[in-house]
Amino acid sequence: MLFLHKSNLKNRAMAKSPITINDLARELNVAPSTVSRALNNSPKISDLTKQKIVKKAAELGYNLNMVASSLSRSRTNTIGVVIPFLNNFFYSEVVNGIEELAFNKGYRILIAQTRNSFDKEKEILRTMSATRVDGIIACLTTETTNTDHLKILSANDIPLVLFDRVRFDFPCRKVIIDNYSAMQQSVAHLARSGYKKIAHLGGPITCNISSEHAKAFKETLKREGLPLLTQFHLSTDLTEEDIMEAIKIWLTSRLKPDAIITATSYAALVVSKLIKEQKLSIPEDIALSSLTSEPALQFVEPQITSVALPGRDTGKTSMDYLLNEIEHKEQKSDTTIKPYQLIIRNSSFRNK
Amino acid sequence: MLFLHKSNLKNRAMAKSPITINDLARELNVAPSTVSRALNNSPKISDLTKQKIVKKAAELGYNLNMVASSLSRSRTNTIGVVIPFLNNFFYSEVVNGIEELAFNKGYRILIAQTRNSFDKEKEILRTMSATRVDGIIACLTTETTNTDHLKILSANDIPLVLFDRVRFDFPCRKVIIDNYSAMQQSVAHLARSGYKKIAHLGGPITCNISSEHAKAFKETLKREGLPLLTQFHLSTDLTEEDIMEAIKIWLTSRLKPDAIITATSYAALVVSKLIKEQKLSIPEDIALSSLTSEPALQFVEPQITSVALPGRDTGKTSMDYLLNEIEHKEQKSDTTIKPYQLIIRNSSFRNK
DNA sequence: TATTTTAGTGCAAACGCTTGCATATATTTT
DNA sequence: AAAATATATGCAAGCGTTTGCACTAAAATA
């Protein structure tokens, strides 16, 4: 009963097509505008007619055409989410947080993965703005070194909130982790546990996160009175091969590190495995600590010390800011720093 | 330069608003229809005018309004993806596969999580059909025991492809894993490795997966000549508490299982940890095998035997089928069974 | 009772694009 | 040279809502 056979259409006489408010209007002998207002629960329509209309709508299986509604209102109630990868613990938690809040507020989310390609990022933003999303939440690629594509969004009045990997030179709200402090605490913790030759397996410095980590790494070592050996401070793309290569060199060199801090939890897992394969022990020979977390870290032996990031919360806050911009036209350009938690597990202190 | 000040509009004279094809048409003294055709690279427009139009469009920063285009064409180039959870290895791999293919074919994806609630599933399908998605790919909740909400989709001519958790009583294409066989092989492997008291920690039997697992579990035990003890065949919601409770009972009972098959990889990780905490050894005292996989299984000690599921491939195939329905009106109602791989690791055979 | 206010409904334009059909040249065919 | 065809463009309706304004009748005020 979801369709009517309409005979008043010229080109598609007798075409089977979904019920519209016009169909309802004709059936009930009221104007389409009355139907629209009734279904939107406008106070201008009497309760009696509302009831009649709602009843008929249910009866005929009427389903609002959001496309038409969006065109008319110039609002799609859709927000775009741009992330490097979906199959990643942190990002999927963030999206989870975004989706939950969005759904409750009557928004849909459009997701796209950049796979860390700047070109794809540009392309995605272009199509999202064509789709007329009401706003965008994005985590930039590591390749993103200029912001022209973001400027197009502002020019089109599409609010943007950046999270995690951001560009401080672009005016918009940003939600990030206190990366400097996370590294600082990690190093300090290792130093105070007696480790002296601390190495860092980091990501590409083109992104704010890695550069903040790098800075904190150097400065904290100095503060703790430890030497900074250049070969112990690596910036890689963190592919499995990169990790393998770096670790093999470290573990077989004359001067081994006695502690390793990895940028990602996946790297930590790989490193942990490699160390054990070399018959070295964690944390006695080498300590291990990760700047990102995922549940797996608690299931390996020994459990790996890590910085727990508030993914859900980051997503929720980003969405919250975006909604403020969308619904209250509140235009801010500040940076919110989310708290992290250094969770000390057995991989980072010697039992003595 | 993205906006024009329009003075020909009645109600919003002087309003700043995005460039439309009408603006381009006026600037170039051609008809809007010509602009539309030119930008869509219609063969009916001369190369010269196409060039002029494309150039002007770039110059003014014209960006197609997909909403209007969708309304006009009755096609949104958007597909809906409905999954229980995003932060789950298998599902995020599936979505990954869907997104990749979709993006390459010019489709956007709208994602929503049911969080395993039937009511939310219904609500999601309603709003997705209001959004006029061109098709939907869904993995049903474990609570979904009737298909009325799916019928509304067919009534609205929205193609649907189900994956993983499906309802065989609904006519549409389905992409699933050979769950029966996966369990069968898992049990057979354990039996042949000398384990005799095999237990299964399964999911809620309301869903096809768990019931296929259950069936295979019983039948294979029988075939292998092993006893089926009811307390060793559990169906739970697989929350952390459920797992804990079940395992505690098993491990402390007089009659312990000597092998455990878990429905999910997360459960396997938890079980592995609990077994070790009880000072029992894997695989000597108890073998462990999982019916779902995730990278973490390879990082724990011992590595956990598991059934690897082709997530990406499941996503790609589902999307491929959906595109066939959307673009070639191909209406099929068959079931594709994806191959899995039983990956035998150290958790499931004794070194002797 | 005459006048203003309020409540409930309808009219019609607008949102920006697509597309069937008509029209006007330009090109080819007889 | 006339007729038929091909090529390029314009016209206008249509997609399904929303919303400002106009209108009518009933209720409230003077």
XYZ file of N, CA and C in Angstrom, chain A residues 2-3 12 16 18-19 61 63-68 70-72 74 76 78 85-89 92-93 95-97 99-100 103-104 108-115 120 123-132 151-152 154-157 240 266 269-273 276-277 294-296 298-301 303 312, chain B residues 2-3 12 16 18-19 61 63-68 70-72 74 76 78 85-89 92-93 95-97 99-100 103-104 108-115 120 123-132 151-152 154-157 240 266 269-273 276-277 294-296 298-301 303 312:
456
model
N 2.077 1.120 -0.428
C 2.949 2.261 -0.334
C 2.903 3.159 -1.556
N 2.238 2.710 -2.581
C 2.239 3.491 -3.801
C 0.844 3.818 -4.282
N 4.774 10.652 -16.837
C 4.859 9.324 -16.264
C 3.501 8.860 -15.745
N 4.503 3.971 -11.032
C 4.463 3.626 -9.618
C 5.535 4.453 -8.934
N 6.639 6.693 -5.034
C 6.296 6.840 -3.607
C 5.270 7.930 -3.349
N 4.536 7.745 -2.289
C 3.552 8.728 -1.829
C 4.220 10.058 -1.500
N 1.496 4.745 4.205
C 2.930 4.480 4.270
C 3.760 5.627 3.738
N 6.447 8.399 3.489
C 7.785 8.534 4.042
C 8.398 9.804 3.459
N 8.702 10.733 4.338
C 9.257 12.012 3.914
C 10.396 11.853 2.922
N 10.417 12.660 1.904
C 11.547 12.682 0.988
C 12.535 13.729 1.480
N 13.571 13.231 2.139
C 14.562 14.119 2.739
C 15.308 14.929 1.683
N 15.421 14.381 0.497
C 16.154 15.100 -0.547
C 15.428 16.397 -0.874
N 14.132 16.271 -1.084
C 13.342 17.464 -1.382
C 13.354 18.420 -0.197
N 15.628 18.712 2.054
C 16.948 19.327 2.152
C 17.090 20.472 1.155
N 16.633 20.220 -0.053
C 16.761 21.253 -1.082
C 15.996 22.495 -0.660
N 14.818 22.262 -0.158
C 13.979 23.380 0.233
C 14.554 24.143 1.428
N 17.671 24.032 2.489
C 19.113 24.256 2.395
C 19.838 23.672 3.608
N 20.889 19.589 5.056
C 20.761 18.161 4.766
C 20.678 17.289 6.006
N 23.074 16.177 7.503
C 24.092 15.165 7.274
C 25.439 15.782 7.580
N 41.783 6.034 8.177
C 41.369 4.643 8.056
C 40.234 4.332 9.007
N 39.413 3.420 8.596
C 38.313 3.002 9.458
C 38.739 1.872 10.373
N 39.551 0.990 9.835
C 39.920 -0.193 10.617
C 41.119 0.094 11.498
N 40.863 0.939 12.449
C 41.901 1.402 13.362
C 41.162 1.681 14.657
N 41.685 1.212 15.745
C 40.949 1.310 16.997
C 40.562 2.742 17.356
N 38.013 4.343 14.865
C 36.670 3.784 14.888
C 35.963 4.154 16.188
N 36.753 4.372 17.242
C 36.150 4.862 18.479
C 35.641 6.296 18.296
N 34.710 7.740 15.523
C 33.525 7.722 14.675
C 32.319 7.220 15.468
N 32.582 6.252 16.293
C 31.559 5.729 17.172
C 30.938 6.863 18.002
N 31.785 7.666 18.585
C 31.315 8.788 19.395
C 30.541 9.794 18.562
N 29.000 9.216 15.696
C 27.759 8.635 15.198
C 26.678 8.633 16.261
N 27.076 8.293 17.471
C 26.089 8.206 18.541
C 25.401 9.552 18.768
N 23.334 10.689 15.612
C 22.060 9.989 15.473
C 21.028 10.528 16.449
N 21.453 10.737 17.680
C 20.515 11.251 18.679
C 20.020 12.653 18.362
N 22.676 12.373 10.110
C 23.259 11.177 9.519
C 24.734 11.454 9.277
N 25.541 10.398 9.230
C 26.948 10.661 8.936
C 27.428 9.955 7.675
N 28.156 10.726 6.934
C 28.728 10.292 5.668
C 30.205 10.082 5.951
N 30.701 8.858 5.722
C 32.094 8.581 6.063
C 32.952 8.349 4.839
N 34.157 8.880 4.864
C 35.101 8.580 3.790
C 36.501 8.442 4.360
N 37.267 7.545 3.786
C 38.646 7.310 4.229
C 39.625 7.940 3.254
N 40.579 8.666 3.782
C 41.580 9.264 2.891
C 42.678 8.261 2.548
N 42.808 7.220 3.344
C 43.937 6.297 3.224
C 45.239 7.067 3.164
N 43.238 12.273 -2.270
C 41.922 11.738 -1.950
C 41.215 12.656 -0.952
N 39.652 15.413 -2.929
C 38.507 14.868 -3.658
C 37.316 14.638 -2.726
N 37.585 14.073 -1.577
C 36.519 13.808 -0.609
C 35.843 15.098 -0.157
N 36.643 16.097 0.140
C 36.055 17.356 0.588
C 35.225 17.994 -0.523
N 35.693 17.842 -1.755
C 34.932 18.384 -2.870
C 33.550 17.718 -2.975
N 33.559 16.385 -2.936
C 32.261 15.731 -3.102
C 31.381 15.955 -1.883
N 32.011 16.059 -0.714
C 31.181 16.319 0.461
C 30.557 17.691 0.380
N 31.276 18.646 -0.174
C 30.639 19.950 -0.221
C 29.591 19.970 -1.328
N 29.785 19.157 -2.355
C 28.730 19.037 -3.378
C 27.480 18.419 -2.746
N 27.704 17.481 -1.846
C 26.591 16.820 -1.173
C 25.901 17.767 -0.198
N 26.502 18.916 -0.001
C 25.943 19.922 0.903
C 25.768 19.412 2.336
N 40.003 25.952 2.796
C 39.469 27.305 2.608
C 38.211 27.273 1.754
N 38.192 26.337 0.816
C 36.999 26.225 -0.023
C 35.772 25.921 0.829
N 35.255 26.909 3.995
C 34.804 28.142 4.647
C 34.107 29.021 3.623
N 34.682 29.101 2.426
C 34.068 29.934 1.400
C 32.647 29.467 1.106
N 32.420 28.178 1.262
C 31.079 27.656 1.031
C 30.251 27.585 2.309
N 30.791 28.197 3.356
C 30.055 28.241 4.626
C 29.801 26.873 5.232
N 54.625 -1.988 8.458
C 55.224 -3.136 9.136
C 56.701 -3.271 8.753
N 49.970 -0.640 17.348
C 50.294 -1.742 16.458
C 51.804 -1.931 16.397
N 53.004 -3.733 19.396
C 52.771 -5.180 19.343
C 53.840 -5.861 18.494
N 54.133 -5.254 17.369
C 55.147 -5.830 16.483
C 56.509 -5.845 17.192
N 56.844 -4.733 17.770
C 58.134 -4.629 18.458
C 58.212 -5.657 19.578
N 57.153 -5.772 20.317
C 57.129 -6.720 21.425
C 57.433 -8.130 20.926
N 56.838 -8.461 19.816
C 57.042 -9.791 19.258
C 58.495 -9.974 18.807
N 60.895 -10.446 21.697
C 60.820 -11.788 22.267
C 61.475 -12.810 21.333
N 61.317 -12.594 20.064
C 61.942 -13.522 19.114
C 63.462 -13.487 19.202
N 45.206 0.221 22.440
C 44.127 -0.626 21.926
C 44.021 -1.813 22.872
N 42.893 -2.466 22.907
C 42.692 -3.524 23.900
C 43.771 -4.602 23.855
N 44.267 -4.909 22.683
C 45.237 -5.999 22.564
C 46.436 -5.832 23.492
N 46.616 -5.277 26.402
C 46.429 -5.898 27.718
C 46.428 -7.412 27.649
N 46.482 -7.929 26.460
C 46.401 -9.382 26.356
C 47.739 -10.031 26.050
N 48.732 -9.212 25.687
C 50.042 -9.796 25.429
C 50.817 -9.876 26.735
N 51.860 -10.658 26.690
C 52.657 -10.895 27.890
C 54.068 -10.376 27.674
N 51.981 -7.215 29.571
C 51.069 -6.188 29.092
C 51.863 -4.911 28.816
N 36.214 7.969 21.916
C 34.788 8.290 21.955
C 34.567 9.743 22.312
N 33.610 32.696 -4.662
C 32.674 31.597 -4.763
C 31.232 32.045 -4.773
N 31.008 33.320 -4.502
C 29.632 33.757 -4.399
C 29.348 34.940 -5.316
N 15.236 37.045 -1.213
C 16.548 37.135 -0.599
C 17.498 37.960 -1.455
N 24.013 36.243 0.052
C 25.223 35.573 -0.397
C 24.891 34.092 -0.480
N 25.700 30.160 -2.803
C 26.603 29.501 -3.736
C 26.188 29.707 -5.184
N 27.169 29.660 -6.053
C 26.961 29.754 -7.494
C 26.086 28.594 -7.985
N 34.230 29.106 -9.208
C 34.210 28.122 -8.125
C 32.869 27.431 -8.010
N 30.205 24.635 -7.758
C 30.216 23.300 -7.169
C 28.794 22.749 -7.259
N 28.647 21.670 -7.989
C 27.332 21.065 -8.191
C 26.568 20.889 -6.896
N 25.305 21.185 -6.919
C 24.455 20.913 -5.763
C 23.841 19.527 -5.953
N 24.453 18.555 -5.246
C 24.022 17.169 -5.377
C 22.597 16.970 -4.893
N 22.164 17.796 -3.957
C 20.816 17.634 -3.431
C 19.805 17.887 -4.543
N 19.999 18.982 -5.233
C 19.091 19.311 -6.336
C 19.189 18.253 -7.427
N 20.047 15.187 -7.107
C 19.417 13.956 -6.635
C 17.903 14.028 -6.763
N 17.364 15.156 -6.373
C 15.913 15.309 -6.427
C 15.443 15.165 -7.863
N 16.163 15.803 -8.739
C 15.777 15.779 -10.133
C 15.925 14.387 -10.753
N 16.104 11.536 -9.100
C 15.600 10.472 -8.222
C 16.699 9.447 -7.928
N 20.421 9.298 -5.458
C 21.280 10.075 -4.573
C 22.748 9.706 -4.668
N 24.088 7.508 -3.082
C 24.471 7.280 -1.702
C 23.981 5.899 -1.313
N 28.275 -2.689 15.137
C 29.266 -1.817 15.745
C 30.346 -1.458 14.752
N 30.886 -0.277 14.924
C 31.965 0.144 14.043
C 33.312 -0.294 14.584
N 33.436 -0.219 15.889
C 34.733 -0.522 16.493
C 34.883 -2.019 16.714
N 34.968 -2.715 15.626
C 35.043 -4.161 15.650
C 35.852 -4.511 14.410
N 36.811 -5.354 14.561
C 37.725 -5.602 13.451
C 37.018 -6.062 12.186
N 34.681 -3.330 10.637
C 35.350 -2.175 10.059
C 36.085 -2.576 8.786
N 36.491 -3.832 8.711
C 37.083 -4.318 7.461
C 36.018 -4.373 6.359
N 33.299 -2.574 6.123
C 32.973 -1.211 5.715
C 34.101 -0.642 4.857
N 35.299 -0.968 5.244
C 36.464 -0.563 4.476
C 36.323 -1.019 3.020
N 35.979 -2.273 2.842
C 35.805 -2.814 1.491
C 34.664 -2.128 0.753
N 33.439 0.884 1.350
C 33.772 2.286 1.093
C 34.690 2.428 -0.103
N 35.675 1.553 -0.186
C 36.639 1.659 -1.272
C 35.952 1.529 -2.632
N 33.418 4.471 -3.276
C 34.071 5.731 -3.646
C 34.529 5.702 -5.095
N 35.132 4.599 -5.487
C 35.604 4.497 -6.865
C 34.479 4.534 -7.887
N 28.649 7.613 -2.264
C 29.009 7.975 -0.909
C 28.368 6.965 0.031
N 28.925 6.792 1.224
C 28.291 5.861 2.144
C 27.864 6.514 3.449
N 26.657 6.152 3.816
C 26.018 6.648 5.022
C 26.084 5.489 6.007
N 26.703 5.712 7.155
C 26.876 4.611 8.096
C 26.051 4.793 9.354
N 25.457 3.725 9.837
C 24.777 3.800 11.122
C 24.988 2.496 11.881
N 25.097 2.611 13.192
C 25.303 1.449 14.038
C 24.013 1.090 14.768
N 23.661 -0.163 14.735
C 22.445 -0.567 15.452
C 22.724 -0.787 16.930
N 23.985 -0.986 17.289
C 24.359 -1.368 18.651
C 23.495 -2.555 19.088
N 16.526 0.223 17.073
C 17.384 1.172 16.370
C 17.522 0.754 14.911
N 14.531 2.054 13.132
C 14.636 3.507 13.006
C 15.652 3.895 11.919
N 16.779 3.221 11.914
C 17.818 3.509 10.932
C 17.318 3.258 9.515
N 16.649 2.145 9.328
C 16.153 1.846 7.986
C 15.105 2.863 7.551
N 14.314 3.311 8.499
C 13.322 4.334 8.178
C 14.006 5.617 7.697
N 14.956 6.094 8.479
C 15.568 7.356 8.068
C 16.389 7.177 6.797
N 16.978 5.995 6.635
C 17.733 5.800 5.400
C 16.809 5.794 4.199
N 15.621 5.269 4.385
C 14.772 5.279 3.205
C 14.194 6.672 2.984
N 14.071 7.460 4.044
C 13.681 8.861 3.864
C 14.788 9.602 3.111
N 16.007 9.251 3.423
C 17.152 9.892 2.768
C 17.250 9.463 1.314
N 16.463 8.492 0.937
C 16.430 8.000 -0.438
C 17.789 7.468 -0.895
N 10.710 -5.427 4.527
C 9.708 -5.416 3.461
C 9.398 -3.995 3.023
N 9.444 -3.079 3.971
C 9.194 -1.683 3.616
C 10.216 -1.194 2.597
N 11.718 -3.054 0.274
C 11.363 -3.556 -1.068
C 10.175 -2.781 -1.605
N 9.218 -2.506 -0.726
C 8.041 -1.768 -1.164
C 8.446 -0.405 -1.709
N 9.516 0.142 -1.168
C 9.985 1.433 -1.652
C 11.039 1.291 -2.731
N 11.217 0.057 -3.204
C 12.169 -0.175 -4.288
C 13.604 0.147 -3.927
N 31.702 -9.078 28.331
C 32.859 -9.494 29.126
C 32.415 -10.277 30.366
N 37.618 -11.549 20.478
C 37.748 -10.848 21.754
C 37.540 -11.843 22.899
N 40.613 -13.818 23.447
C 41.657 -13.106 24.181
C 41.369 -13.109 25.678
N 40.118 -12.866 26.012
C 39.743 -12.858 27.431
C 39.951 -14.251 28.028
N 39.487 -15.244 27.328
C 39.615 -16.615 27.825
C 41.089 -16.978 27.995
N 41.872 -16.601 27.025
C 43.303 -16.901 27.094
C 43.915 -16.307 28.359
N 43.538 -15.094 28.631
C 44.074 -14.421 29.814
C 43.621 -15.131 31.088
N 45.430 -18.405 31.700
C 46.788 -18.193 32.203
C 46.767 -17.754 33.661
N 45.780 -16.942 33.996
C 45.683 -16.483 35.388
C 45.432 -17.641 36.339
N 41.345 -11.472 14.530
C 41.808 -10.096 14.540
C 43.315 -10.156 14.772
N 44.034 -9.121 14.368
C 45.486 -9.188 14.430
C 46.025 -9.552 15.807
N 45.369 -9.093 16.859
C 45.875 -9.313 18.205
C 46.134 -10.788 18.501
N 47.657 -12.872 16.998
C 49.020 -13.289 16.662
C 50.054 -12.707 17.590
N 49.630 -11.836 18.460
C 50.608 -11.188 19.320
C 50.611 -11.740 20.732
N 49.595 -12.519 21.068
C 49.573 -13.087 22.413
C 50.363 -14.391 22.426
N 50.683 -14.833 23.588
C 51.500 -16.032 23.723
C 50.684 -17.100 24.451
N 50.118 -17.896 20.355
C 49.249 -17.316 19.335
C 47.996 -18.190 19.229
N 37.154 -7.524 4.133
C 37.213 -6.633 2.981
C 36.448 -7.221 1.802
